[in-house]
PDB file of C-alpha atoms in Angstrom:
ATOM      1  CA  UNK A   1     116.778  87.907  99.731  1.00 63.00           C
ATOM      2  CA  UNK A   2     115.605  91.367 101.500  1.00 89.00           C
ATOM      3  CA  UNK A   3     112.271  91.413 102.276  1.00 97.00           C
ATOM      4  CA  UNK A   4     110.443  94.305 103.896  1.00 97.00           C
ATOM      5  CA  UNK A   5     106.831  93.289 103.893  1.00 98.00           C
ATOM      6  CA  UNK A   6     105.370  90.516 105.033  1.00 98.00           C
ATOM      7  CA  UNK A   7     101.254  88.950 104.934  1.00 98.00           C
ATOM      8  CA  UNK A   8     100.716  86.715 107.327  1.00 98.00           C
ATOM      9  CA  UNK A   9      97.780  83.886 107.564  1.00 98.00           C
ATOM     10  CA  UNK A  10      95.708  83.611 110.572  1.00 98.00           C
ATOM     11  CA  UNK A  11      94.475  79.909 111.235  1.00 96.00           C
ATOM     12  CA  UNK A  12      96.549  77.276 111.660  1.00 96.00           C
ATOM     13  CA  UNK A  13      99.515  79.847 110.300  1.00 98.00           C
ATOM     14  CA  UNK A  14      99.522  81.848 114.093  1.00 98.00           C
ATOM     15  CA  UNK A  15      96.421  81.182 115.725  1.00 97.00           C
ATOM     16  CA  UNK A  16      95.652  77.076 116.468  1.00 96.00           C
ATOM     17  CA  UNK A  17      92.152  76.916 114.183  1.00 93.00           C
ATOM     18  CA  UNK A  18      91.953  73.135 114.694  1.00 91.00           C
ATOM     19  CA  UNK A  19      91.861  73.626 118.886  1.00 94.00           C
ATOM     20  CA  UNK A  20      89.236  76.657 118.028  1.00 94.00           C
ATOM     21  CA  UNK A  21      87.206  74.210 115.963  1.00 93.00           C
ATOM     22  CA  UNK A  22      86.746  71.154 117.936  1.00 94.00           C
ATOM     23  CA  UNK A  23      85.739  73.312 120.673  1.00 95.00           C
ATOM     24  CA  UNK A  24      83.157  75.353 118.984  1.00 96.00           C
ATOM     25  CA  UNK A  25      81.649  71.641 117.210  1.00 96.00           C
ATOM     26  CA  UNK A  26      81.922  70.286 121.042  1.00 96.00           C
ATOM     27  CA  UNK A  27      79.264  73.196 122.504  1.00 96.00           C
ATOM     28  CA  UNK A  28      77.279  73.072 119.152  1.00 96.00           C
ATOM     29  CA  UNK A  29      76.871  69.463 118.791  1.00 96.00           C
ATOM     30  CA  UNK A  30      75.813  69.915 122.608  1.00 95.00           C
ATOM     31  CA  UNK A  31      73.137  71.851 122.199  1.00 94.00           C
ATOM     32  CA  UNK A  32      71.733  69.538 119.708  1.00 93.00           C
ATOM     33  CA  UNK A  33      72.152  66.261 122.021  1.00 93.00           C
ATOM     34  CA  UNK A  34      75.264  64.931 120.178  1.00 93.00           C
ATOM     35  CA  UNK A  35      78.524  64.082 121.278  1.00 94.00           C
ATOM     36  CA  UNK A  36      81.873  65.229 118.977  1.00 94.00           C
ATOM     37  CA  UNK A  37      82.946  62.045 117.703  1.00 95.00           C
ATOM     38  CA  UNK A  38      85.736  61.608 115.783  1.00 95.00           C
ATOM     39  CA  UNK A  39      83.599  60.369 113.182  1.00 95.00           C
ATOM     40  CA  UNK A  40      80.876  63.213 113.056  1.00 95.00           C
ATOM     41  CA  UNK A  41      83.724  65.801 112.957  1.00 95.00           C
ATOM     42  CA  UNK A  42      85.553  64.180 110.303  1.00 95.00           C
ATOM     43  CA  UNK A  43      81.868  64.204 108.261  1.00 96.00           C
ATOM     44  CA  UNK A  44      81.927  67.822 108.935  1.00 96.00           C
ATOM     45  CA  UNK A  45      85.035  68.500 107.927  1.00 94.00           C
ATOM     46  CA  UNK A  46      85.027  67.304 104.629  1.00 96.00           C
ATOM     47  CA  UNK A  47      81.736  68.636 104.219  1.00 97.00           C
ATOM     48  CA  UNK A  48      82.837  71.795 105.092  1.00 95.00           C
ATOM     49  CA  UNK A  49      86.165  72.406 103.593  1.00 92.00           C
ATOM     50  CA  UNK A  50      85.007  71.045 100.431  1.00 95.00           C
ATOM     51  CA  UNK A  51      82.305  74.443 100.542  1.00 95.00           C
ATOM     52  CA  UNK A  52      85.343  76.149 101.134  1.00 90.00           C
ATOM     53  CA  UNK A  53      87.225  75.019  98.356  1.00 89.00           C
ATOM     54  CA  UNK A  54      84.297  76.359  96.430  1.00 93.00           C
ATOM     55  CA  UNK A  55      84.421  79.939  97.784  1.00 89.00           C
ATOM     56  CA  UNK A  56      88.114  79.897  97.373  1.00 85.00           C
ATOM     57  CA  UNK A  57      87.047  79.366  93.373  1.00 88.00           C
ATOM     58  CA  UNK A  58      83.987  82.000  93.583  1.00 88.00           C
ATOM     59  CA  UNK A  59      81.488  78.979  92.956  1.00 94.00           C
ATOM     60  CA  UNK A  60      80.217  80.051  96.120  1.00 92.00           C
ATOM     61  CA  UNK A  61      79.508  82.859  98.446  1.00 90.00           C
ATOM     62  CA  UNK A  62      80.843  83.367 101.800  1.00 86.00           C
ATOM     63  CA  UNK A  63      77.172  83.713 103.032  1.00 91.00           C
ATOM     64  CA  UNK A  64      76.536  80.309 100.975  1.00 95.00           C
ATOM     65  CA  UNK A  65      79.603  78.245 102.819  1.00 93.00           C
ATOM     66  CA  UNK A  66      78.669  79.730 105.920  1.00 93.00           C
ATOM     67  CA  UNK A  67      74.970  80.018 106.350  1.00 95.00           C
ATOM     68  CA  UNK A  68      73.996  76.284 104.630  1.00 96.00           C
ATOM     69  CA  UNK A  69      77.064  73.848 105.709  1.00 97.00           C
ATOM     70  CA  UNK A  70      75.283  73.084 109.239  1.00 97.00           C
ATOM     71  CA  UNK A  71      71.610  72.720 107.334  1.00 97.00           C
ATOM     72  CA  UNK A  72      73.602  70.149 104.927  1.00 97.00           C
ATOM     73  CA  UNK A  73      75.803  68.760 107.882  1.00 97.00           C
ATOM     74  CA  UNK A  74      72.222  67.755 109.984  1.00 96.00           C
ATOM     75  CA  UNK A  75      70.800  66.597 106.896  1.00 96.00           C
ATOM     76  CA  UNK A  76      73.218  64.127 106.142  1.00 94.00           C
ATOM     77  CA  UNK A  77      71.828  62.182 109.580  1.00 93.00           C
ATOM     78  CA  UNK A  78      68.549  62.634 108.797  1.00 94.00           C
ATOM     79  CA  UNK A  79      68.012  66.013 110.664  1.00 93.00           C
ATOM     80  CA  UNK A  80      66.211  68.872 109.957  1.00 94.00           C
ATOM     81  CA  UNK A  81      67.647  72.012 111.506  1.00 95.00           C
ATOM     82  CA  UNK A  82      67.772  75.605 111.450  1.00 96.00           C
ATOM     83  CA  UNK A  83      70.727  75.957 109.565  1.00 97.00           C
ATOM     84  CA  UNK A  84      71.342  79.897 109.974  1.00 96.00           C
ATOM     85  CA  UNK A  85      70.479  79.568 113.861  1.00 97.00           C
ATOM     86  CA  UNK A  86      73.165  76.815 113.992  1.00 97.00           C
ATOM     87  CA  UNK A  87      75.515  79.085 112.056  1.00 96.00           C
ATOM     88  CA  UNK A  88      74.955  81.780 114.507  1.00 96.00           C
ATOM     89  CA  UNK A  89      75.620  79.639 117.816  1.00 97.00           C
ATOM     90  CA  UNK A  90      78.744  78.019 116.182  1.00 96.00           C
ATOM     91  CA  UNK A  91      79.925  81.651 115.591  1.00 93.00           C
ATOM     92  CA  UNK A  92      79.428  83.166 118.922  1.00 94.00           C
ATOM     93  CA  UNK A  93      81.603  79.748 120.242  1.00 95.00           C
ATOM     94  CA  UNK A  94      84.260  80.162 117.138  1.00 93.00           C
ATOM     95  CA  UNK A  95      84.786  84.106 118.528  1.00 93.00           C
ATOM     96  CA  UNK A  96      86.098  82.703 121.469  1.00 92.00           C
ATOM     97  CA  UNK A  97      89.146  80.559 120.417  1.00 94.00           C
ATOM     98  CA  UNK A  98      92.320  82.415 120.126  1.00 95.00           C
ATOM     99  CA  UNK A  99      94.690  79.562 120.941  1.00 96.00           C
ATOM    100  CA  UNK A 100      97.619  80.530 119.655  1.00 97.00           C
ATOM    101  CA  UNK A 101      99.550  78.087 117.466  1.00 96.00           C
ATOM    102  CA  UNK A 102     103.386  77.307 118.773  1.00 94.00           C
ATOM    103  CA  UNK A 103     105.376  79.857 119.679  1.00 97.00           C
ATOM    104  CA  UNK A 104     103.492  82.895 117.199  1.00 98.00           C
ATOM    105  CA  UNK A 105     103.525  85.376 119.311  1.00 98.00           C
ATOM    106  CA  UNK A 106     107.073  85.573 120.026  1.00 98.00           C
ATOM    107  CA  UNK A 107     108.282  84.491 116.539  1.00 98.00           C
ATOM    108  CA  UNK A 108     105.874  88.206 115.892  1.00 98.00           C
ATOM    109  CA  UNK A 109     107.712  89.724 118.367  1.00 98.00           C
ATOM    110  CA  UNK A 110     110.816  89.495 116.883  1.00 97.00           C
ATOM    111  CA  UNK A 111     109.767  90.265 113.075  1.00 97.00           C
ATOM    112  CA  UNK A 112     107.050  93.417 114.301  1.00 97.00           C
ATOM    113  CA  UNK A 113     110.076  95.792 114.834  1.00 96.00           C
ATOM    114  CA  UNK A 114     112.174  95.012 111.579  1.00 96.00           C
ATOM    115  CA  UNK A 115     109.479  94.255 108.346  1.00 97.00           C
ATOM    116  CA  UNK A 116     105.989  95.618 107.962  1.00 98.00           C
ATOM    117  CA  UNK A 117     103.637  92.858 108.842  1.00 98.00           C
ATOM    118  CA  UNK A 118     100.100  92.602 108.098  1.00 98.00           C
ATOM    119  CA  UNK A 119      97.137  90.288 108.447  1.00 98.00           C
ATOM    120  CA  UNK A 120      95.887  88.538 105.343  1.00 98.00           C
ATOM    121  CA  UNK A 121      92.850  86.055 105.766  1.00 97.00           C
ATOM    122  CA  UNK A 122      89.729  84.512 104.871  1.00 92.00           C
ATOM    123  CA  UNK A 123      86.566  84.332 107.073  1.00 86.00           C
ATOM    124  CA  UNK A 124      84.360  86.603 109.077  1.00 88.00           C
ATOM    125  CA  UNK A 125      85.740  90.136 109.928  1.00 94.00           C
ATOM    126  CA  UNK A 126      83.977  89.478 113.636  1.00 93.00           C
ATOM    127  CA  UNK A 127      85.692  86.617 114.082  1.00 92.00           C
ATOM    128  CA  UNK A 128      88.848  87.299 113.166  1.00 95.00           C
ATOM    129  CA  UNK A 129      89.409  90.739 114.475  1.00 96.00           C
ATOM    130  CA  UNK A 130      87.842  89.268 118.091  1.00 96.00           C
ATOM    131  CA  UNK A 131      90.768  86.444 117.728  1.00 96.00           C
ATOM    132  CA  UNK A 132      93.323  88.774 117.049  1.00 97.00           C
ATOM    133  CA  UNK A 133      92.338  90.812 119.674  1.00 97.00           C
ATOM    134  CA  UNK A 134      92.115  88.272 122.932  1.00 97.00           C
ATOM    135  CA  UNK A 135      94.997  86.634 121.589  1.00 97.00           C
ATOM    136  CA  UNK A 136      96.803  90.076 122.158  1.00 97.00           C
ATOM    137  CA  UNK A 137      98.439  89.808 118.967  1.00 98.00           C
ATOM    138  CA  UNK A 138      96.798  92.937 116.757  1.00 98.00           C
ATOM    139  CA  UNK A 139      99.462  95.675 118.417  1.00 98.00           C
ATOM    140  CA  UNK A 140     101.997  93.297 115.805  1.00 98.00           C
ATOM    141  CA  UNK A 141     100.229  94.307 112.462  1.00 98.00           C
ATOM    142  CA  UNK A 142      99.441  97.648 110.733  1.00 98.00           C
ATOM    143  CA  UNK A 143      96.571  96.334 109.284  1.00 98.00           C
ATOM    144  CA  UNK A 144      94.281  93.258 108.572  1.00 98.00           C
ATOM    145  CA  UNK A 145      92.521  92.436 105.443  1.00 98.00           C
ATOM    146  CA  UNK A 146      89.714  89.884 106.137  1.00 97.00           C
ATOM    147  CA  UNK A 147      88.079  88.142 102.771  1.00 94.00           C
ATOM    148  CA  UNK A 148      84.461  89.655 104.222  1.00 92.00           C
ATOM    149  CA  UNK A 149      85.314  93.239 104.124  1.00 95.00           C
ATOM    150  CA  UNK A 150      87.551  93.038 100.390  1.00 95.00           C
ATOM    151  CA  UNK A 151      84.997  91.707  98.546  1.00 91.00           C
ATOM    152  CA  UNK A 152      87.332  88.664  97.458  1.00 93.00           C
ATOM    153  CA  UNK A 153      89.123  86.049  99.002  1.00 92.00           C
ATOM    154  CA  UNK A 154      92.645  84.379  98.677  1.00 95.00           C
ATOM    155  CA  UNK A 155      93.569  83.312  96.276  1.00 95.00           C
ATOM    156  CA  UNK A 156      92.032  85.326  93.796  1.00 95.00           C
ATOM    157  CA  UNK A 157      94.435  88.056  92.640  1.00 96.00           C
ATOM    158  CA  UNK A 158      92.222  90.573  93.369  1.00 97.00           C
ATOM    159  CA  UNK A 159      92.367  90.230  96.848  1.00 97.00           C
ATOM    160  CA  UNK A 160      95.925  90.930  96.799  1.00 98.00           C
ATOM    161  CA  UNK A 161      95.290  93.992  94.527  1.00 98.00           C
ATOM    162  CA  UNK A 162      93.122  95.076  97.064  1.00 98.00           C
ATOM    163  CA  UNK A 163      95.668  94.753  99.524  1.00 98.00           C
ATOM    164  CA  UNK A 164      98.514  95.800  98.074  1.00 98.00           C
ATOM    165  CA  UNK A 165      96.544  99.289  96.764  1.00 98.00           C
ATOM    166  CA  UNK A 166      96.395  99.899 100.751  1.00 98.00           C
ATOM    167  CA  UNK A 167      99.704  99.609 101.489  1.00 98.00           C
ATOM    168  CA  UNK A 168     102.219 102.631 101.629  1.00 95.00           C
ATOM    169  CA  UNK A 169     105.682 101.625  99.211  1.00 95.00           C
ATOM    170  CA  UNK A 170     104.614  98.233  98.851  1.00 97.00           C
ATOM    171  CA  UNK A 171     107.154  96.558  96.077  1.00 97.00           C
ATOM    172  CA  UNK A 172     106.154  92.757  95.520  1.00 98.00           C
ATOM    173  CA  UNK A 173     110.315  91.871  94.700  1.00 97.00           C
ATOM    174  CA  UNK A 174     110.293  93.145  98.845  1.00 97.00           C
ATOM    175  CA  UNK A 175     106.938  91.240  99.980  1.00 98.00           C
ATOM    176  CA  UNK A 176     106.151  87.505 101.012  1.00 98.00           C
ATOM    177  CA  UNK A 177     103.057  85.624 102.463  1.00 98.00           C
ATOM    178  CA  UNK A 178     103.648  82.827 104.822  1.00 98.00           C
ATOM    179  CA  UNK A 179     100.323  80.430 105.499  1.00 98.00           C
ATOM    180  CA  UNK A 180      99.829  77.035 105.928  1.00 97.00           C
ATOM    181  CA  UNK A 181      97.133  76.306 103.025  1.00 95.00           C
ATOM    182  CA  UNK A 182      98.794  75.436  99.224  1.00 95.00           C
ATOM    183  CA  UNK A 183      95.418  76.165  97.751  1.00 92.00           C
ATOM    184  CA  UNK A 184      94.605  79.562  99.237  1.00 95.00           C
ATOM    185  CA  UNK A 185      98.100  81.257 100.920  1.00 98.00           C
ATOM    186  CA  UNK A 186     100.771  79.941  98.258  1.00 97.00           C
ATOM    187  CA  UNK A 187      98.498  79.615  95.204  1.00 97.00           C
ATOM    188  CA  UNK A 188      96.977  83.287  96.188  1.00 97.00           C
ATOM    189  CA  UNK A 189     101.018  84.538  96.444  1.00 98.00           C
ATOM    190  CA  UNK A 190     102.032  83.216  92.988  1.00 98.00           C
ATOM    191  CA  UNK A 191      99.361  84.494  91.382  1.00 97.00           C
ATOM    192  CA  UNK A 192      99.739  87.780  92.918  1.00 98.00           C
ATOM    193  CA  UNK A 193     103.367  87.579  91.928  1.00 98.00           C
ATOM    194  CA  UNK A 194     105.027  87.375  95.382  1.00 98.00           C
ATOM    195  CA  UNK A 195     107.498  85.323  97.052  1.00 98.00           C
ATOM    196  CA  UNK A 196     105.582  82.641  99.251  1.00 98.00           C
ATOM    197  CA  UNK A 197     106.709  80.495 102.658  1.00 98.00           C
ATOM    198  CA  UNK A 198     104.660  77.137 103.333  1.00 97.00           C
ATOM    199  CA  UNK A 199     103.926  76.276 106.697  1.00 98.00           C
ATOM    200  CA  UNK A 200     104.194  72.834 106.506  1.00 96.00           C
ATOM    201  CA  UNK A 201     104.470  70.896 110.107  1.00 95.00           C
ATOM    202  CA  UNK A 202     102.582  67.676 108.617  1.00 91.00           C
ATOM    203  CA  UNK A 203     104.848  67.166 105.897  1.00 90.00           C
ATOM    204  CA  UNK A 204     101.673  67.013 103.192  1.00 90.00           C
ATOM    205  CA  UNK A 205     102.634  66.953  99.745  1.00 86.00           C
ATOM    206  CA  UNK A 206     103.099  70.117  97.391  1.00 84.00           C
ATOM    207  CA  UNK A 207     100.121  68.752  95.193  1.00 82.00           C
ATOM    208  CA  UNK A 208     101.957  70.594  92.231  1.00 88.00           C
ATOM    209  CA  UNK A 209     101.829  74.160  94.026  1.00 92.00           C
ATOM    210  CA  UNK A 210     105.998  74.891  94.635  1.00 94.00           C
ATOM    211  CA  UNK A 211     106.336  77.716  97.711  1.00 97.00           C
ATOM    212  CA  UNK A 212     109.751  79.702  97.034  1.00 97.00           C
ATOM    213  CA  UNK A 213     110.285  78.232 100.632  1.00 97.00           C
ATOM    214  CA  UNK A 214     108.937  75.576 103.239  1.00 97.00           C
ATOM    215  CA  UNK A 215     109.041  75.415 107.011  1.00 97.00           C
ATOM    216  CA  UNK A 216     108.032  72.658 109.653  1.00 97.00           C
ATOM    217  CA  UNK A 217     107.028  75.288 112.245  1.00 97.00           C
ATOM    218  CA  UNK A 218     106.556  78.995 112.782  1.00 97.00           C
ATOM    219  CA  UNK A 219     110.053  79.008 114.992  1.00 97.00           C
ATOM    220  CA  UNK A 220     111.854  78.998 111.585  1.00 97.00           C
ATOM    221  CA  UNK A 221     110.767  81.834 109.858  1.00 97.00           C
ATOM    222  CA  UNK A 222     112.742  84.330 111.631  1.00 96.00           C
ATOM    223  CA  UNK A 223     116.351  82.904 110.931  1.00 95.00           C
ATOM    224  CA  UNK A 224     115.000  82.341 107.220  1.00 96.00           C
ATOM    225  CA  UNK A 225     113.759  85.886 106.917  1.00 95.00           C
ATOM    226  CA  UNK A 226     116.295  87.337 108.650  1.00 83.00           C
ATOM    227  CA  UNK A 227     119.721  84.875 107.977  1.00 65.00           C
TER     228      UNK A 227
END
């Protein structure tokens, strides 16, 4: 097993989406007089990852997921809102969370010098670039390849064609993805015809997807990369 390029996920892969979340829902809810209950986030959430799972499928757009979920979110208690306004707050507050997720940055650290590592996500260029960037992480990749500026989004296998036409040398025998989401990261990798690693710390079932290899945490990928 040599591998020489590597695609890494951002959220919940390196950078702690789930902190970045509930603190973004916290300020939003806020300005609309309600309090982030476990409840109300857990409404959201499956509101929201469900439009997801539709944009991951191309049954919706990235402008649908993201411009209507808060509209649809409010509706469901019987408010009417300004669902693009909402959108717009929630984004300003997202752009600030760069948590980072364990111990990312040094597990980077110690992969940067040896394999060619790049950024490989879904979401809003903005966002993710401004995450990457006050998490002081970018100087680690040669490039990032956000779903908003490809055209297409993981897992389709065109947004790995798109990728891997802007790499230099790229041989997909040499290259591997590591991400924490079966339906997106290790779905997108087989498809594209690449070896895959599943971040895995919650022990969730492989719902039928098999990842050439599984981890518990982001501290293992260097001895299994490099052992």
């Amino acid at each position: 097993m040599t591998y020489k390029t590597l695609l890494f996920d951002v959220d919940d892969t390196i950078l702690d989406f789930q902190d970045t979340e509930n603190q973004a829902l916290q300020k939003l809810f806020a300005t609309q007089g309600l309090q982030l209950t476990d409840s109300l986030k857990q409404t959201y959430q499956t509101l929201n990852h469900g439009l997801w799972q539709a944009f991951e499928k191309g049954e919706l757009t990235r402008e649908q997921v993201t411009n209507e979920r808060f509209g649809l979110f409010f509706e469901s208690l019987g408010k009417e809102v300004d669902s693009l306004a909402l959108e717009q707050q929630y984004r300003a507050f997202l752009n600030q969370g760069h948590k980072l997720l364990g111990n990312s940055a040094q597990v980077l650290a110690q992969l940067a010098p040896n394999f060619d590592t790049y950024v490989v996500t879904n979401g809003v260029s903005k966002t993710q670039f401004q995450r990457l960037n006050d998490a002081k992480l970018m100087d680690f990749f040669k490039a990032v390849f956000v779903s908003e500026d490809t055209g297409y989004q993981k897992p389709m296998k065109e947004f790995f064609d798109y990728v891997f036409d802007r790499i230099p040398g790229l041989k997909k025998h040499e290259t591997v993805i590591i991400g924490d989401s079966l339906s997106s990261d290790i779905l997108g990798g087989q498809l594209a015809g690449i070896d895959t690693v599943w971040l895995n710390p919650h022990k969730k079932n492989t719902n039928g997807i098999t990842p050439t290899f599984e981890i518990e945490s982001i501290d293992q990928l260097p001895e299994l990369l490099q052992g």
